[in-house]
Amino acid sequence: MAYIVVATGNQHKVEEYKELLADQNVELKSLKDYPNCPEVIEDGKTFTENASKKAVEVCRYCDVPAFADDSGLEVEALGGEPGIFSSRYADTDAARIEKVLKNLEGKDNRRARFVCVIAIAINGEVIETFEGEVKGSIVDAPRGSNGFGYDPIFQPDGYDKTFAEMTDEEKNKISHRANAVKKALEFIEDEMSILDSEF
Ligand code: ITT
């Protein structure tokens, strides 16, 4: 069976990818299988640059195919913040959520989107990147305890629940990560002969 490492230190992402790739004929490894892998410094200016750097460095260090995602929340009325700084916006999830809500005080426009860019690296080079998004709005106060990060304040369009009020299964049907994975799997299906020879 082909295997691939998901290059992330975020265990919530690992769990989501396990579920999103459950039906695929691929064994998913994580950085827990490579505990000495050095941390990748995210100094890119875009989700794509950061995802590519994470995938390439882990692919080269572990000497196996790898993929990474760089993801985040873009809030329209905040000029796209926190964006690529989503994980660094404040020190804890609760503080990050509070900062978004505080910065939105008095603003009518609560539109936001989650973005996820997946980069796949094979033989030490990025072969392709895939962007997924989910549009929605920021609610007035956090609701729910599932998921991670900004999930308690993000309500996807067409639903009356935040991501943190949804089951993993519900979130994984519509999330930015799920949409990026769909594009990646379509690409892999089309290019399967290339991957077969590389794996
Ligand atoms: P890795 O870089 O090791 O993958 P990370 O958590 O630092 O882990 P990112 O740099 O991609 O990952 O930052 C993503 C941040 O965006 C994440 O920490 C959350 O704060 C937020 N985020 C991304 N996807 C999310 C989701 O599905 N639900 C809630 N918040 C999310």
Tab-separated table of C-alpha atoms and ligand atoms in Angstrom:
chain	number	residue	atom	x	y	z
A	1	MET	CA	0.000	0.000	0.000
A	2	ALA	CA	1.256	3.509	-0.795
A	3	TYR	CA	1.936	5.675	2.175
A	4	ILE	CA	2.258	9.381	2.772
A	5	VAL	CA	3.179	11.577	5.733
A	6	VAL	CA	0.946	14.423	6.772
A	7	ALA	CA	3.388	17.189	7.694
A	8	THR	CA	1.658	18.869	10.597
A	9	GLY	CA	2.190	19.312	14.300
A	10	ASN	CA	-1.531	19.890	14.748
A	11	GLN	CA	-3.153	16.666	15.971
A	12	HIS	CA	-6.646	17.953	15.076
A	13	LYS	CA	-5.573	18.204	11.443
A	14	VAL	CA	-4.162	14.638	11.594
A	15	GLU	CA	-7.509	13.341	12.888
A	16	GLU	CA	-9.435	15.180	10.174
A	17	TYR	CA	-7.147	13.806	7.439
A	18	LYS	CA	-7.518	10.275	8.835
A	19	GLU	CA	-11.269	10.586	8.376
A	20	LEU	CA	-11.085	12.402	5.033
A	21	LEU	CA	-8.757	9.731	3.598
A	22	ALA	CA	-10.354	6.712	5.295
A	23	ASP	CA	-11.669	5.277	2.004
A	24	GLN	CA	-8.409	5.744	0.117
A	25	ASN	CA	-5.878	3.033	-0.502
A	26	VAL	CA	-3.166	4.919	1.323
A	27	GLU	CA	-1.561	4.573	4.729
A	28	LEU	CA	-1.397	7.902	6.499
A	29	LYS	CA	1.698	8.519	8.626
A	30	SER	CA	2.126	11.550	10.823
A	31	LEU	CA	5.041	13.367	12.424
A	32	LYS	CA	4.492	11.134	15.464
A	33	ASP	CA	6.148	8.464	13.279
A	34	TYR	CA	9.082	10.863	12.720
A	35	PRO	CA	9.559	12.450	16.160
A	36	ASN	CA	12.974	13.948	15.300
A	37	CYS	CA	11.729	15.808	12.240
A	38	PRO	CA	12.739	19.478	12.738
A	39	GLU	CA	9.988	22.071	13.053
A	40	VAL	CA	9.392	24.021	9.850
A	41	ILE	CA	9.514	27.823	10.177
A	42	GLU	CA	6.487	29.345	8.477
A	43	ASP	CA	7.906	32.497	6.924
A	44	GLY	CA	5.959	32.530	3.656
A	45	LYS	CA	3.659	35.354	2.582
A	46	THR	CA	0.846	33.103	1.383
A	47	PHE	CA	-0.919	29.890	2.405
A	48	THR	CA	0.594	28.279	-0.697
A	49	GLU	CA	4.170	29.252	0.190
A	50	ASN	CA	3.827	27.954	3.750
A	51	ALA	CA	2.095	24.711	2.750
A	52	SER	CA	4.764	24.075	0.108
A	53	LYS	CA	7.620	24.721	2.537
A	54	LYS	CA	6.137	22.360	5.158
A	55	ALA	CA	5.531	19.587	2.593
A	56	VAL	CA	8.968	19.857	0.969
A	57	GLU	CA	10.992	20.008	4.199
A	58	VAL	CA	9.205	17.014	5.707
A	59	CYS	CA	9.366	15.068	2.428
A	60	ARG	CA	13.136	15.683	2.221
A	61	TYR	CA	13.790	14.895	5.895
A	62	CYS	CA	11.661	11.731	6.028
A	63	ASP	CA	12.472	10.696	2.459
A	64	VAL	CA	8.856	9.764	1.757
A	65	PRO	CA	5.945	11.461	-0.045
A	66	ALA	CA	4.420	14.137	2.170
A	67	PHE	CA	1.639	16.647	2.161
A	68	ALA	CA	0.969	19.662	4.339
A	69	ASP	CA	-1.761	22.193	4.677
A	70	ASP	CA	-1.579	25.823	5.550
A	71	SER	CA	-4.964	27.080	6.536
A	72	GLY	CA	-6.721	29.893	8.309
A	73	LEU	CA	-9.679	32.159	8.807
A	74	GLU	CA	-10.133	35.285	6.674
A	75	VAL	CA	-12.568	37.851	8.042
A	76	GLU	CA	-13.801	40.344	5.434
A	77	ALA	CA	-14.278	43.358	7.764
A	78	LEU	CA	-10.759	42.800	9.169
A	79	GLY	CA	-9.135	43.016	5.735
A	80	GLY	CA	-8.624	39.243	5.608
A	81	GLU	CA	-7.123	38.914	9.117
A	82	PRO	CA	-6.073	36.704	10.794
A	83	GLY	CA	-5.338	34.905	7.470
A	84	ILE	CA	-1.924	33.275	7.342
A	85	PHE	CA	-1.359	34.428	10.922
A	86	SER	CA	-4.363	32.439	12.203
A	87	SER	CA	-2.308	30.171	14.461
A	88	ARG	CA	-0.171	33.106	15.672
A	89	TYR	CA	-2.942	35.735	16.168
A	90	ALA	CA	-2.800	35.345	19.977
A	91	ASP	CA	-1.443	32.764	22.421
A	92	THR	CA	-4.389	30.379	22.846
A	93	ASP	CA	-7.480	29.347	20.875
A	94	ALA	CA	-9.666	31.203	23.395
A	95	ALA	CA	-7.561	34.377	23.112
A	96	ARG	CA	-7.576	34.180	19.307
A	97	ILE	CA	-11.367	33.858	19.279
A	98	GLU	CA	-11.719	36.753	21.706
A	99	LYS	CA	-9.470	38.917	19.536
A	100	VAL	CA	-11.568	38.278	16.410
A	101	LEU	CA	-14.800	39.040	18.297
A	102	LYS	CA	-13.319	42.199	19.837
A	103	ASN	CA	-12.023	43.457	16.495
A	104	LEU	CA	-15.471	42.889	14.984
A	105	GLU	CA	-17.326	44.831	17.694
A	106	GLY	CA	-19.604	47.448	16.114
A	107	LYS	CA	-19.109	46.064	12.606
A	108	ASP	CA	-22.158	44.863	10.647
A	109	ASN	CA	-20.214	42.778	8.145
A	110	ARG	CA	-19.528	39.368	9.755
A	111	ARG	CA	-18.600	37.591	6.496
A	112	ALA	CA	-15.641	35.220	6.683
A	113	ARG	CA	-14.151	32.189	5.017
A	114	PHE	CA	-11.853	29.366	6.011
A	115	VAL	CA	-9.107	28.619	3.501
A	116	CYS	CA	-6.927	25.518	3.214
A	117	VAL	CA	-4.085	25.045	0.772
A	118	ILE	CA	-2.690	21.525	0.511
A	119	ALA	CA	0.759	20.988	-1.013
A	120	ILE	CA	1.930	17.506	-2.022
A	121	ALA	CA	5.670	16.847	-2.228
A	122	ILE	CA	7.292	13.837	-3.832
A	123	ASN	CA	11.029	13.274	-4.244
A	124	GLY	CA	11.692	16.518	-2.404
A	125	GLU	CA	9.662	18.759	-4.730
A	126	VAL	CA	6.108	20.082	-4.691
A	127	ILE	CA	4.113	18.384	-7.418
A	128	GLU	CA	0.924	20.428	-6.974
A	129	THR	CA	-1.077	22.591	-4.581
A	130	PHE	CA	-4.854	22.612	-4.044
A	131	GLU	CA	-7.005	25.316	-2.459
A	132	GLY	CA	-10.292	24.693	-0.690
A	133	GLU	CA	-12.571	27.188	1.023
A	134	VAL	CA	-15.813	27.346	2.948
A	135	LYS	CA	-17.763	30.587	3.230
A	136	GLY	CA	-19.741	31.664	6.253
A	137	SER	CA	-20.002	34.226	9.005
A	138	ILE	CA	-18.673	34.974	12.474
A	139	VAL	CA	-21.285	34.507	15.204
A	140	ASP	CA	-21.655	36.903	18.158
A	141	ALA	CA	-20.341	34.509	20.815
A	142	PRO	CA	-18.564	31.102	20.734
A	143	ARG	CA	-20.845	28.039	20.468
A	144	GLY	CA	-19.963	24.323	20.659
A	145	SER	CA	-16.965	22.301	21.762
A	146	ASN	CA	-16.071	20.035	18.829
A	147	GLY	CA	-13.265	20.701	16.400
A	148	PHE	CA	-10.488	23.177	17.123
A	149	GLY	CA	-9.222	26.693	16.535
A	150	TYR	CA	-11.860	29.159	15.373
A	151	ASP	CA	-14.576	26.483	14.931
A	152	PRO	CA	-16.770	27.839	17.802
A	153	ILE	CA	-17.254	31.225	16.067
A	154	PHE	CA	-17.571	30.123	12.424
A	155	GLN	CA	-21.010	29.307	11.018
A	156	PRO	CA	-20.917	28.016	7.444
A	157	ASP	CA	-23.489	29.414	4.972
A	158	GLY	CA	-26.711	27.406	4.905
A	159	TYR	CA	-26.349	26.036	8.455
A	160	ASP	CA	-27.515	27.277	11.840
A	161	LYS	CA	-24.665	25.550	13.690
A	162	THR	CA	-21.046	26.574	14.114
A	163	PHE	CA	-18.350	24.102	13.073
A	164	ALA	CA	-17.838	23.365	16.781
A	165	GLU	CA	-21.518	22.371	17.103
A	166	MET	CA	-21.257	19.942	14.182
A	167	THR	CA	-20.106	16.337	14.357
A	168	ASP	CA	-16.729	15.552	12.757
A	169	GLU	CA	-18.654	13.897	9.941
A	170	GLU	CA	-20.763	17.011	9.270
A	171	LYS	CA	-17.734	19.335	9.282
A	172	ASN	CA	-15.717	16.969	7.086
A	173	LYS	CA	-18.396	17.058	4.372
A	174	ILE	CA	-18.162	20.798	3.785
A	175	SER	CA	-14.960	22.145	5.314
A	176	HIS	CA	-12.190	24.040	3.531
A	177	ARG	CA	-9.956	21.005	4.260
A	178	ALA	CA	-12.495	18.595	2.756
A	179	ASN	CA	-12.775	20.777	-0.366
A	180	ALA	CA	-8.994	20.909	-0.812
A	181	VAL	CA	-8.795	17.118	-0.317
A	182	LYS	CA	-11.489	16.586	-3.000
A	183	LYS	CA	-9.401	18.563	-5.507
A	184	ALA	CA	-6.229	16.688	-4.525
A	185	LEU	CA	-7.939	13.300	-4.939
A	186	GLU	CA	-9.322	14.278	-8.361
A	187	PHE	CA	-5.801	15.249	-9.412
A	188	ILE	CA	-4.318	12.025	-8.027
A	189	GLU	CA	-6.945	9.948	-9.833
A	190	ASP	CA	-6.132	11.685	-13.116
A	191	GLU	CA	-2.374	11.404	-12.568
A	192	MET	CA	-2.392	8.032	-10.784
A	193	SER	CA	0.108	6.489	-13.200
A	194	ILE	CA	2.661	9.171	-12.243
A	195	LEU	CA	2.145	8.597	-8.533
A	196	ASP	CA	2.280	4.810	-8.870
A	197	SER	CA	5.705	5.050	-10.379
A	198	GLU	CA	6.899	7.509	-7.719
A	199	PHE	CA	5.561	5.795	-4.590
B	1	ITT	P1	0.861	22.986	11.255
B	1	ITT	O1	1.458	24.242	10.671
B	1	ITT	O2	1.861	22.166	11.993
B	1	ITT	O3	0.057	22.205	10.268
B	1	ITT	P2	-0.870	24.853	12.651
B	1	ITT	O4	-2.018	24.696	13.591
B	1	ITT	O5	0.193	25.862	13.018
B	1	ITT	O6	-0.205	23.422	12.416
B	1	ITT	P3	-1.434	26.467	10.338
B	1	ITT	O7	-0.128	27.177	10.388
B	1	ITT	O8	-1.971	26.017	9.001
B	1	ITT	O9	-1.437	25.160	11.227
B	1	ITT	O10	-2.502	27.402	11.052
B	1	ITT	C1	-3.818	27.086	10.935
B	1	ITT	C2	-4.609	27.796	12.014
B	1	ITT	O11	-5.823	28.280	11.424
B	1	ITT	C3	-5.028	26.813	13.102
B	1	ITT	O12	-4.088	26.751	14.140
B	1	ITT	C4	-6.378	27.369	13.512
B	1	ITT	O13	-6.181	28.433	14.410
B	1	ITT	C5	-6.918	27.924	12.199
B	1	ITT	N1	-7.676	26.869	11.479
B	1	ITT	C6	-7.305	26.209	10.350
B	1	ITT	N2	-8.214	25.276	10.015
B	1	ITT	C7	-9.159	25.330	10.961
B	1	ITT	C8	-10.340	24.605	11.188
B	1	ITT	O14	-10.717	23.591	10.418
B	1	ITT	N3	-11.072	24.935	12.258
B	1	ITT	C9	-10.716	25.933	13.069
B	1	ITT	N4	-9.612	26.653	12.956
B	1	ITT	C10	-8.823	26.367	11.895
